[in-house]
CSV table of C-alpha atoms and ligand atoms in Angstrom, one decimal:
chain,number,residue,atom,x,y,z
A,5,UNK,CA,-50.6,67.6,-78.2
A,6,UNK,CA,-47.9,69.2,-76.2
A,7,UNK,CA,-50.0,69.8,-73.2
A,8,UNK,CA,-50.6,65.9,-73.7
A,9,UNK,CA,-46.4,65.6,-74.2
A,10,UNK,CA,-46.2,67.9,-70.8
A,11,UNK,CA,-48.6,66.2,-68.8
A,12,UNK,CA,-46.8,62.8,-69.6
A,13,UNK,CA,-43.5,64.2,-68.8
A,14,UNK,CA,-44.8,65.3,-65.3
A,15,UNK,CA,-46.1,61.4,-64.8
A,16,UNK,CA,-42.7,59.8,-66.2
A,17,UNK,CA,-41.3,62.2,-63.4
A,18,UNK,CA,-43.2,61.7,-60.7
A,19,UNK,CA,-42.7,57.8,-61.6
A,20,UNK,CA,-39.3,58.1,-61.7
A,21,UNK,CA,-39.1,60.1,-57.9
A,22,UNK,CA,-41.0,57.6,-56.8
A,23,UNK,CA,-39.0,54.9,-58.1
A,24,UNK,CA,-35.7,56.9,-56.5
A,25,UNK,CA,-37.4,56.5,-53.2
A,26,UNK,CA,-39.0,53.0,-52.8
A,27,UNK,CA,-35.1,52.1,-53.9
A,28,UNK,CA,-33.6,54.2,-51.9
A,29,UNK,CA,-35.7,52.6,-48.4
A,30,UNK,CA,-33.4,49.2,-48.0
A,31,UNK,CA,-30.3,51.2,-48.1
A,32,UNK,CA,-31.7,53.7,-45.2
A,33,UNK,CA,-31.8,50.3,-43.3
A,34,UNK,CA,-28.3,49.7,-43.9
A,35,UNK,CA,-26.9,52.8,-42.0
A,36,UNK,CA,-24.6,52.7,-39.5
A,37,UNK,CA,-27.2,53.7,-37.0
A,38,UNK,CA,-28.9,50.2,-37.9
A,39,UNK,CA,-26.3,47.8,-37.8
A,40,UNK,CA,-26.3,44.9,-35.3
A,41,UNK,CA,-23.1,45.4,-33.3
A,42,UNK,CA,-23.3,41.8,-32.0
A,43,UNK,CA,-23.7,40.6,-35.6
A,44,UNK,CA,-19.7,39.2,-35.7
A,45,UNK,CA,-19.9,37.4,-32.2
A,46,UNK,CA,-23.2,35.5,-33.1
A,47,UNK,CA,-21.6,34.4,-36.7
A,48,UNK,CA,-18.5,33.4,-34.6
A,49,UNK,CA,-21.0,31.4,-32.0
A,50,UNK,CA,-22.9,29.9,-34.4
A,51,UNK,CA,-19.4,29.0,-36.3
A,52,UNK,CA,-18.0,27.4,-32.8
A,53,UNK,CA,-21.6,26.1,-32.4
A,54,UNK,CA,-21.0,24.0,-35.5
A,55,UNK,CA,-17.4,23.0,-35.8
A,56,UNK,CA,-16.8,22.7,-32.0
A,57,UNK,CA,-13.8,25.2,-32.8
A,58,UNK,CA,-12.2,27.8,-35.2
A,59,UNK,CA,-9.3,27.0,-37.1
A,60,UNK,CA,-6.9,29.3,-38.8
A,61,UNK,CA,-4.4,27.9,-41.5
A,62,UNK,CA,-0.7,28.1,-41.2
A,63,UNK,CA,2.9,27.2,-42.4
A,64,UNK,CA,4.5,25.4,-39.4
A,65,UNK,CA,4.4,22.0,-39.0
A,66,UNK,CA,2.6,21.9,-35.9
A,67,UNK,CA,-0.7,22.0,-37.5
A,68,UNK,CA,-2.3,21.9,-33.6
A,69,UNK,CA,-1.7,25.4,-33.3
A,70,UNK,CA,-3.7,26.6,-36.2
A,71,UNK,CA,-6.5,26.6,-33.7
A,72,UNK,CA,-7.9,29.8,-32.6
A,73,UNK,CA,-10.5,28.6,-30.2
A,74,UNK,CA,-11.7,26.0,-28.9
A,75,UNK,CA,-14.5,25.8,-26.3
A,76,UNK,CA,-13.8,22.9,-24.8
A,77,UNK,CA,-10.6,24.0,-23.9
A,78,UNK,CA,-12.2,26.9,-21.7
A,79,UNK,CA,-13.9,24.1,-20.2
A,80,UNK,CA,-11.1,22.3,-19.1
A,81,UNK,CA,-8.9,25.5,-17.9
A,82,UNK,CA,-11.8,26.3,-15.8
A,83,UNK,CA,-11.3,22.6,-14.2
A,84,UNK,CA,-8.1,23.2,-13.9
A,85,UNK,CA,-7.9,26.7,-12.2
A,86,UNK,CA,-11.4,26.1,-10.0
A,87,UNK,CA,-12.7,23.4,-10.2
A,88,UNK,CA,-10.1,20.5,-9.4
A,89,UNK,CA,-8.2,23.5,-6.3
A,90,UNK,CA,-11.9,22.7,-4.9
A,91,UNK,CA,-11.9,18.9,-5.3
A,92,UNK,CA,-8.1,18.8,-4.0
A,93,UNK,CA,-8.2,21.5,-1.2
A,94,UNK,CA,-11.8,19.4,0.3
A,95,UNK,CA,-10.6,15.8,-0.3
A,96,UNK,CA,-7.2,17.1,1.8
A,97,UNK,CA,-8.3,19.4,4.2
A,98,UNK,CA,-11.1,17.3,4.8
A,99,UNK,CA,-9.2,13.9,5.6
A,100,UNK,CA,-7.1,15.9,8.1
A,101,UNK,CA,-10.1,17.3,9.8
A,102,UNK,CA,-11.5,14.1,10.1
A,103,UNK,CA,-8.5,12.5,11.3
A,104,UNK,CA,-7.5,15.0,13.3
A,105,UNK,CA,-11.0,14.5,15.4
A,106,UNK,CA,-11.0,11.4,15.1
A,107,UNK,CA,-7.6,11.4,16.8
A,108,UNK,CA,-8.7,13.5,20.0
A,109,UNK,CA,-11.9,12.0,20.0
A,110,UNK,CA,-10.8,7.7,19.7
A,111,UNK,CA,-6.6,8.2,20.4
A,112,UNK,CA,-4.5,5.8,19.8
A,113,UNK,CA,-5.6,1.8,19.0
A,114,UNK,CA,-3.7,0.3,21.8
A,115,UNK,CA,-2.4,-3.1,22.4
A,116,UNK,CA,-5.0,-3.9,24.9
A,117,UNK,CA,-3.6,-6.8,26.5
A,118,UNK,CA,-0.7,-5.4,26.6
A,119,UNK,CA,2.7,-6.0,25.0
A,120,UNK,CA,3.9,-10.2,25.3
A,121,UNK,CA,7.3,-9.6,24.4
A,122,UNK,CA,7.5,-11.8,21.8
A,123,UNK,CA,7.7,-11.0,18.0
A,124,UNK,CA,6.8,-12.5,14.7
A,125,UNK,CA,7.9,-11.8,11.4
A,126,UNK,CA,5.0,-9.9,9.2
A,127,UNK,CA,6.8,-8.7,6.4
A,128,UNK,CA,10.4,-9.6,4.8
A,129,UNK,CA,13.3,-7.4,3.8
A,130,UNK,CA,12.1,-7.2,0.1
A,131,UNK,CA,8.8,-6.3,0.7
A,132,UNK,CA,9.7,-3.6,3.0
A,133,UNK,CA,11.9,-1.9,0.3
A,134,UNK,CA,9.1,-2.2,-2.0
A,135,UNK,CA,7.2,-0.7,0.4
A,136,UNK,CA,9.2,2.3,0.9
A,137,UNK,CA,10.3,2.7,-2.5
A,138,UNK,CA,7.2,3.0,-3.6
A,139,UNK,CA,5.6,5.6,0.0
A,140,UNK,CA,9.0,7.4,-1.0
A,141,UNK,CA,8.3,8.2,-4.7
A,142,UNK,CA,4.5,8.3,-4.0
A,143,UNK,CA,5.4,11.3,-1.2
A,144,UNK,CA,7.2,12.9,-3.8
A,145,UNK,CA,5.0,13.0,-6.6
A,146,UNK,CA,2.4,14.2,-4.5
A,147,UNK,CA,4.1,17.1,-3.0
A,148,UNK,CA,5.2,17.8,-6.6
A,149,UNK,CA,1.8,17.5,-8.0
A,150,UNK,CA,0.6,19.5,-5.5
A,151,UNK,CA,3.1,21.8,-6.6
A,152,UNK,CA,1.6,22.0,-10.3
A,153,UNK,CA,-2.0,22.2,-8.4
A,154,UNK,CA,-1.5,24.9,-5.9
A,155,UNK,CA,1.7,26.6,-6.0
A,156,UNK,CA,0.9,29.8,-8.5
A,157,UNK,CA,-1.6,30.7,-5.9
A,158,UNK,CA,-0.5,29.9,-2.5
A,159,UNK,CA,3.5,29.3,-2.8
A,160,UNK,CA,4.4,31.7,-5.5
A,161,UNK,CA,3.2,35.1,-3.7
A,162,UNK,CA,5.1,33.6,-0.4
A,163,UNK,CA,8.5,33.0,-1.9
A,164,UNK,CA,9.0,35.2,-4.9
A,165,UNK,CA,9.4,34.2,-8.5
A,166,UNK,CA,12.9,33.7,-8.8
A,167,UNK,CA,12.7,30.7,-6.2
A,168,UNK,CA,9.7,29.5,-7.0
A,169,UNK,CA,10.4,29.2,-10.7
A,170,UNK,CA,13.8,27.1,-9.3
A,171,UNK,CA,11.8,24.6,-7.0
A,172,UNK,CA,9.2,24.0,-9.7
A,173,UNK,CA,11.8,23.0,-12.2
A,174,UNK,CA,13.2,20.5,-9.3
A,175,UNK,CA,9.5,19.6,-8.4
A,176,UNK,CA,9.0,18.7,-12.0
A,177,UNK,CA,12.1,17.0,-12.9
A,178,UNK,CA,11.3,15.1,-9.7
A,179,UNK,CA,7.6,14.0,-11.0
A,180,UNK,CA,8.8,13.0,-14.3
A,181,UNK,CA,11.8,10.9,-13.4
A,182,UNK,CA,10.0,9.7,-9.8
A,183,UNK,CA,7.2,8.2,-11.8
A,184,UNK,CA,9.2,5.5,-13.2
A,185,UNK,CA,10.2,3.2,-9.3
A,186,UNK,CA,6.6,4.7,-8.4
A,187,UNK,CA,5.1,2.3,-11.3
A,188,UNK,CA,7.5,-0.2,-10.7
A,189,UNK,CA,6.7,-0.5,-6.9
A,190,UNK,CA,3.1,-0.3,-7.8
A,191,UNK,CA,3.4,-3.5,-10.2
A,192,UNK,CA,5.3,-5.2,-7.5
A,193,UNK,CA,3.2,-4.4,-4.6
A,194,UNK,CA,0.1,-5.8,-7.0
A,195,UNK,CA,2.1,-9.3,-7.2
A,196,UNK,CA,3.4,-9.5,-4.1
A,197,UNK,CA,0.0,-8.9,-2.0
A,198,UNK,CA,-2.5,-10.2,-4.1
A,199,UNK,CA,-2.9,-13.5,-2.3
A,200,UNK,CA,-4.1,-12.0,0.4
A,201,UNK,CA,-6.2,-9.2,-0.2
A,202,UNK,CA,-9.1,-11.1,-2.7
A,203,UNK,CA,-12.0,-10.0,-0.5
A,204,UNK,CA,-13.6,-13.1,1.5
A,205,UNK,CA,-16.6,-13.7,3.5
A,206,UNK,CA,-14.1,-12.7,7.2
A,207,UNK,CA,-13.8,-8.9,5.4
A,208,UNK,CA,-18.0,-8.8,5.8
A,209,UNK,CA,-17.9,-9.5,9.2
A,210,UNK,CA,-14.9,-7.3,9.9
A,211,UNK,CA,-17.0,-5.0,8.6
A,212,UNK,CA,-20.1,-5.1,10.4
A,213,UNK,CA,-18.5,-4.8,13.2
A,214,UNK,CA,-16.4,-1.9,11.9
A,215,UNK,CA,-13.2,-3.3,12.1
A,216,UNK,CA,-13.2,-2.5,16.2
A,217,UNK,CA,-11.6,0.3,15.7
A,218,UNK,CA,-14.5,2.2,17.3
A,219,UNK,CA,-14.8,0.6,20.9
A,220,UNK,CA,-12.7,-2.3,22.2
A,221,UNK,CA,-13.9,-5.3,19.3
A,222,UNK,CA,-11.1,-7.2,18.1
A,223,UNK,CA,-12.9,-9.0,15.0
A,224,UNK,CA,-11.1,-11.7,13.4
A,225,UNK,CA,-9.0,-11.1,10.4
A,226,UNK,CA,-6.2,-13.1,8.2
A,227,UNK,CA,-2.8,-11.4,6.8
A,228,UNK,CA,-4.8,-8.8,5.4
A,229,UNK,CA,-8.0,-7.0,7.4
A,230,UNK,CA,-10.7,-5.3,4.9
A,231,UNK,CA,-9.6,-2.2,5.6
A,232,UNK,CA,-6.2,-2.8,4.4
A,233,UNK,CA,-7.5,-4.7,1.5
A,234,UNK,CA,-9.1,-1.5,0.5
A,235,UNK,CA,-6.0,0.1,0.7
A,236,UNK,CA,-4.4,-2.4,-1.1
A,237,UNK,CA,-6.7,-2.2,-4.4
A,238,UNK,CA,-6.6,1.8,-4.0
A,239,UNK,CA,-3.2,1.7,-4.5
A,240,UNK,CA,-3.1,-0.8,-7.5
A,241,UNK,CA,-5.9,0.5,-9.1
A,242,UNK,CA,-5.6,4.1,-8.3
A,243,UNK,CA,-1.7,4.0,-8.6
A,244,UNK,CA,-1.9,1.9,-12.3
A,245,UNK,CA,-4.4,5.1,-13.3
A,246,UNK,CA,-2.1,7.7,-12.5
A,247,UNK,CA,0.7,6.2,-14.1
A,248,UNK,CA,-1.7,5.6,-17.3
A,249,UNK,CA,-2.7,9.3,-17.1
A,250,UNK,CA,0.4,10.4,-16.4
A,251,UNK,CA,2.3,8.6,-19.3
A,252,UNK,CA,0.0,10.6,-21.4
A,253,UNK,CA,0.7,14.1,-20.2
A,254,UNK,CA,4.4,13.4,-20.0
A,255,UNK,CA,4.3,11.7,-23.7
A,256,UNK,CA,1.9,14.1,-25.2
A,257,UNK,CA,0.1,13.5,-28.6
A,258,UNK,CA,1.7,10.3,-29.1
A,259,UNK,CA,-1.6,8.5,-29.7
A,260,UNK,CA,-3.6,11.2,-28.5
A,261,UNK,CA,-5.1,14.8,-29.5
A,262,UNK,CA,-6.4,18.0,-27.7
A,263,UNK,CA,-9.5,16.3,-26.5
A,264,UNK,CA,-7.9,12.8,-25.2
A,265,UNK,CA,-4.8,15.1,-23.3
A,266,UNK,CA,-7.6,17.0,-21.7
A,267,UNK,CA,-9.4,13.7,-20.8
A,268,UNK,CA,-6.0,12.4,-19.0
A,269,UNK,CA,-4.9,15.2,-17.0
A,270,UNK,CA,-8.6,15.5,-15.6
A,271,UNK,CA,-8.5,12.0,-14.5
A,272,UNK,CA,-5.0,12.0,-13.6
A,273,UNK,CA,-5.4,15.3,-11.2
A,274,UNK,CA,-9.1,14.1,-9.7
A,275,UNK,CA,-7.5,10.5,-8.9
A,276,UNK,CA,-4.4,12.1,-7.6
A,277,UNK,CA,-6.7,14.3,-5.0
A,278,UNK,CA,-8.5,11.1,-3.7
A,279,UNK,CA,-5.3,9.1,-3.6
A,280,UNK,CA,-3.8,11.6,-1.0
A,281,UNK,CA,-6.5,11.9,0.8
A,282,UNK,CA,-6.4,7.8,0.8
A,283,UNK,CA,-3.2,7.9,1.7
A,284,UNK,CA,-3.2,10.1,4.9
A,285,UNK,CA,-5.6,7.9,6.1
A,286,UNK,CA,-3.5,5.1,5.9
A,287,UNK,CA,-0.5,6.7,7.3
A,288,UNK,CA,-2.7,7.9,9.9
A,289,UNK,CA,-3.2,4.6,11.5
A,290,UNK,CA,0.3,3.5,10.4
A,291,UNK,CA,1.9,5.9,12.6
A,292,UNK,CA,-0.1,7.8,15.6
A,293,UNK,CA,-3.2,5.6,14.7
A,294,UNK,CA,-2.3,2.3,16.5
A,295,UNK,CA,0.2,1.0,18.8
A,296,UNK,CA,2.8,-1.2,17.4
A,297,UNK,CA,1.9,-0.9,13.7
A,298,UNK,CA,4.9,1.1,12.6
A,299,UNK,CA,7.2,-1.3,13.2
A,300,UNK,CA,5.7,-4.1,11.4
A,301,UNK,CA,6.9,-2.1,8.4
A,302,UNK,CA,10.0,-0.6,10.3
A,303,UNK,CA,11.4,-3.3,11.6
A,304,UNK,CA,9.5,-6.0,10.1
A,305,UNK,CA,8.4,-7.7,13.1
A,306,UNK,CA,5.1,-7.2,15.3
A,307,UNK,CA,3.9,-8.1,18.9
A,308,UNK,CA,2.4,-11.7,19.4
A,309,UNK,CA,-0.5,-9.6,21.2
A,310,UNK,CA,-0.5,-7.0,18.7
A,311,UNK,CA,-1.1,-9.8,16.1
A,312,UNK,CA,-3.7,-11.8,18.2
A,313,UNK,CA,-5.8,-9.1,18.8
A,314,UNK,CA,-5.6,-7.7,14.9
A,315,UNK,CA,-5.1,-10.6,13.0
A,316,UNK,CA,-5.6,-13.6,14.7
A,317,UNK,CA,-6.9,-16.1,11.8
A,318,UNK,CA,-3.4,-15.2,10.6
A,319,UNK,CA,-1.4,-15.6,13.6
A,320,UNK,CA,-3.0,-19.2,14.1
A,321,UNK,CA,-1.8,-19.8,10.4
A,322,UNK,CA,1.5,-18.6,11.4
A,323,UNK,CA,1.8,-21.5,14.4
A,324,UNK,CA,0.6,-23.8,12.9
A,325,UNK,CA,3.1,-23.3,9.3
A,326,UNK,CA,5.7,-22.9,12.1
A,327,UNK,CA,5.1,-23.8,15.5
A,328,UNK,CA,4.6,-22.1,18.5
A,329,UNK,CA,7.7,-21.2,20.2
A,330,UNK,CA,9.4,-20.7,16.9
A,331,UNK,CA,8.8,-17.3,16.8
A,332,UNK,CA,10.8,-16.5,20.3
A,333,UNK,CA,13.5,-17.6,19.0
A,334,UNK,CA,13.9,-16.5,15.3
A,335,UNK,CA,11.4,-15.0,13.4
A,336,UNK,CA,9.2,-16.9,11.3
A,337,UNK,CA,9.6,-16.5,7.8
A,338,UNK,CA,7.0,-14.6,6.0
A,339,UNK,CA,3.7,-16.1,4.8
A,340,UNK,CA,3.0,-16.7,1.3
A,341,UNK,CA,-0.2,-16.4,2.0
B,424,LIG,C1,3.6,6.9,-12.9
B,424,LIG,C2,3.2,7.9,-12.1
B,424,LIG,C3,3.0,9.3,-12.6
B,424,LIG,C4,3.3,9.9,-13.8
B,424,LIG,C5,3.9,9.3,-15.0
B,424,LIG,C6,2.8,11.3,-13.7
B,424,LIG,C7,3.0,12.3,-14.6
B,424,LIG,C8,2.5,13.5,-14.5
B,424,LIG,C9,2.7,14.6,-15.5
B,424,LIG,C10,3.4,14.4,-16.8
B,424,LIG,C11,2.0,15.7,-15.1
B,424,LIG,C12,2.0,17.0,-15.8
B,424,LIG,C13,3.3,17.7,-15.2
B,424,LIG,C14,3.7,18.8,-16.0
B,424,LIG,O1,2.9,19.6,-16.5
B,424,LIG,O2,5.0,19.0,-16.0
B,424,LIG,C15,1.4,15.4,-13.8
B,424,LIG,C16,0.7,16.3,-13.0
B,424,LIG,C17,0.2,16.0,-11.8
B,424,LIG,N1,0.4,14.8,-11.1
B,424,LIG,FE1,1.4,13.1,-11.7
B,424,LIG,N2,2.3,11.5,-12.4
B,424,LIG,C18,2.4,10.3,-11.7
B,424,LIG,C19,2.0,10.0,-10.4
B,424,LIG,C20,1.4,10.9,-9.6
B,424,LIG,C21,1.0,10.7,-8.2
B,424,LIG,C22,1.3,9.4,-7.5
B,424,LIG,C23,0.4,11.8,-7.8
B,424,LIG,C24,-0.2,12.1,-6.4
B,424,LIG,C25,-0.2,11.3,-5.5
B,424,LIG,C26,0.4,12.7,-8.9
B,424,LIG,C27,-0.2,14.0,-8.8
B,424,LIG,C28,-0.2,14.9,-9.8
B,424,LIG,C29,-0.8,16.2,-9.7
B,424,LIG,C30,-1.6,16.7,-8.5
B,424,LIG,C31,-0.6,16.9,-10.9
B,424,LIG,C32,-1.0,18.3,-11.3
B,424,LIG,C33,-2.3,18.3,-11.9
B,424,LIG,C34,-2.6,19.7,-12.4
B,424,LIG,O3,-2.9,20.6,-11.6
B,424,LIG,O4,-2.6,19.9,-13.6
B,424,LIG,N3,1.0,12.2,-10.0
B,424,LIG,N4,1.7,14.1,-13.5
């Protein structure tokens, strides 16, 4: 009997070792030497994965900063530090390359048959002032913008810290309070011009034959040629985007969150970068582009030649609204179109 006691004490025994072992497997697996050390970031992944971002809680009423991160938001720095410094320093550089060639290649659009002496009224003493008004702000905000662009990498290292923390509280005081006669001349020029830059079967034709600047062509245009109709909806449509985008940034989350502020200054920077681009293509031929263009929106007046050979349909308007030899004389008044 107790040999039968002993041999069933050995077996509860060896049981129970056995037992101590097969428990003690899992928590070998748990050592140190096991763990996953990327076990936190994939839990934080899959956590961003899911909710799009990770939110803390806090006491302030600014319940926007309770988020930690937010992916998106990388996204959009990296637009804003790379991505739109690309878009911006091509669309630029690139326009100024182009015109710059252009410029030694073509030089400047004469008045071929030469001047007659004789001017004509193209544009009236308010629509001048809304002109410059608005070139004036638009000037501003651009260098300004450019400022808030490109001025941490290439302006800051040049002048020091001290004055370019001084000029960037200018350049931004400048873009905030600018913005306000840069919307107001946009909404004006939109009024003023729109008669006469609704694209018409003449713009096709002006066109095809690429609006003679390249060669000696003079194709026939009205008040407005297609190529300054283009310039004319860039500026109202481009211009009325800006100001939307911009109203945003400067008004942020009224009406808006994270994702919508992000949106705005995207579109607001990208349209920006075309717009000056746009825009030194248009003061391009304003200036050293063309003969005698300049001062139909310096003086107010152009060249009876100037207008015959670039907008003729518009200068036979003009005689026959006022007669011929009017315009020797005094200026004709300026079309309504
Ligand atoms: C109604 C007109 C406009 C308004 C209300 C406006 C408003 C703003 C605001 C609030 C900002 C952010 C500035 C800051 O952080 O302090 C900004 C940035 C900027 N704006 Fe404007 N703006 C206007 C027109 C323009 C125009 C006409 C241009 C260029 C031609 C322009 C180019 C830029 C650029 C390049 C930036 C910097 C983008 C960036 O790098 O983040 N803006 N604008």
């Amino acid at each position: 009997m107790a040999k039968i006691f002993a041999q069933l004490r050995l077996i509860a025994g060896a049981l129970a070792l056995a037992f101590v072992v097969a428990t003690a497997m899992p928590a070998t697996a748990q050592q140190p030497n096991s763990v996953n050390p990327t076990g936190a970031v994939v839990k934080e992944q899959q956590l961003l994965d899911q909710l799009k971002k990770i939110e803390g809680r806090g006491t302030i009423p600014d319940t926007k900063s309770y988020v930690i991160e937010h992916p998106a938001g990388r996204d959009w720095r990296e637009f804003r530090t790379v991505t739109l410094r690309w878009i911006g320093g091509i669309a630029i550089l690139g326009i100024l390359a182009v015109l710059i060639i252009f410029y030694l290649v073509r030089g400047m659009v004469k008045v071929e048959s030469g001047r007659s002496g004789r001017n004509i009224v193209r544009f009236n003493m308010f629509e001048r002032f809304v002109h410059w008004m608005t070139a004036t702000c638009f000037i501003i905000l651009a260098i300004s913008g450019l400022n808030i662009t490109f001025g941490r990498p290439l302006l800051l290292p040049l002048i020091g810290p001290d004055a370019f923390t001084a000029w960037s509280d200018w350049a931004r005081l400048s873009h905030h309070y600018l913005s306000f006669p840069f919307t107001l001349g946009v909404v004006l020029i939109f009024l003023m011009w729109i008669a006469g830059n609704i694209p018409n079967k003449v713009d096709v034709e002006w066109l095809k034959r690429g609006g003679g600047i390249v060669g000696h062509d003079h194709p026939p245009a009205y008040r407005f040629n297609a190529g300054q109709k283009a310039i004319y909806w860039i500026v109202v449509l481009g211009g009325g985007a800006v100001a939307a985008t911009g109203y945003l940034l400067m008004f942020p989350f009224y009406g808006t969150d994270i994702a919508t502020m992000e949106s705005a200054q995207v579109l607001h920077a990208t349209v920006a970068m075309l717009f000056i681009a746009a825009m030194l293509g248009h003061i391009y031929i304003g200036t050293i582009g063309m003969e005698g263009a300049f001062e139909a929106m310096g003086e107010g007046t152009v060249d009876v030649n100037w207008a015959k050979e670039h907008h003729s349909l518009w200068l036979e308007q003009e005689k026959a609204r006022v007669g011929p030899n009017e315009s020797k004389r005094q200026p004709m008044a300026t079309p309504a179109e």
